[in-house]
C-alpha atoms as one frame of an Amber mdcrd trajectory, in Angstrom:
protein
   0.000   0.000   0.000   1.064   3.542  -0.612  -0.230   7.116  -0.684  -0.512
   8.632  -4.176  -0.967  12.298  -4.995  -2.753  12.645  -8.330  -2.616  16.157
  -9.829  -5.803  17.819 -11.075  -5.784  20.660 -13.557  -7.589  23.467 -11.734
  -8.085  22.038  -8.268  -5.938  20.592  -5.522  -4.419  17.142  -6.066  -6.333
  14.026  -5.051  -4.671  12.080  -2.239  -5.409   8.368  -2.547  -4.570   5.259
  -0.553  -3.672   2.632  -3.152  -2.330  -0.882  -3.449  -0.427  -2.604  -6.241
  -1.005  -6.145  -7.438  -0.218  -8.301 -10.432  -2.840  -9.698 -12.745  -1.706
 -11.842 -15.628   1.849 -10.509 -15.433   0.736  -6.865 -15.515   1.053  -4.486
 -12.589  -2.325  -3.006 -11.638  -3.378  -0.510  -8.979  -6.511  -0.428  -6.873
  -7.730   2.647  -4.978  -8.714   1.715  -1.443  -9.673   5.150  -0.054  -9.792
   8.813  -1.022  -7.951  10.838   1.637  -8.297  14.233  -0.048 -10.604  15.707
   2.589  -8.563  14.452   5.563  -6.619  16.882   7.735  -2.938  17.133   6.715
  -1.827  15.705  10.079  -3.930  12.579   9.535  -2.507  12.120   6.017   1.055
  12.358   7.360   0.198   9.833  10.089  -1.300   7.460   7.490   1.837   7.792
   5.343   3.986   6.872   8.338   1.708   3.937   9.142   1.850   2.601   5.577
   5.654   2.912   5.560   5.824   0.860   8.754   7.337   3.519  10.990   5.239
   2.341  13.951   6.483  -1.270  13.764   9.256  -0.649  16.314   6.903   0.222
  19.158   8.588  -0.776  22.413   5.386  -2.158  23.930   6.002  -0.230  27.128
   2.791   0.764  28.914   2.621   4.371  30.040  -0.505   4.000  32.160  -3.255
   1.523  32.962  -3.361  -1.973  34.380  -3.382  -5.421  32.822  -6.371  -7.450
  33.985  -6.640 -11.222  34.128  -2.954 -11.891  34.764
């Protein structure tokens, strides 16, 4: 998955969440969601999420309790 910015002639670019896949040896793209109307902070966070920047979370709890242990 990746974030694509598609330019429009007289309006702002469309910001799309897309995925790539192969079909019969050809590379195809599928649009999953239109993010154009999202706040810029949310788009940046989604870009970081798609790139996997949150995969190294330490797992350390900052507050709260674990129940059932």
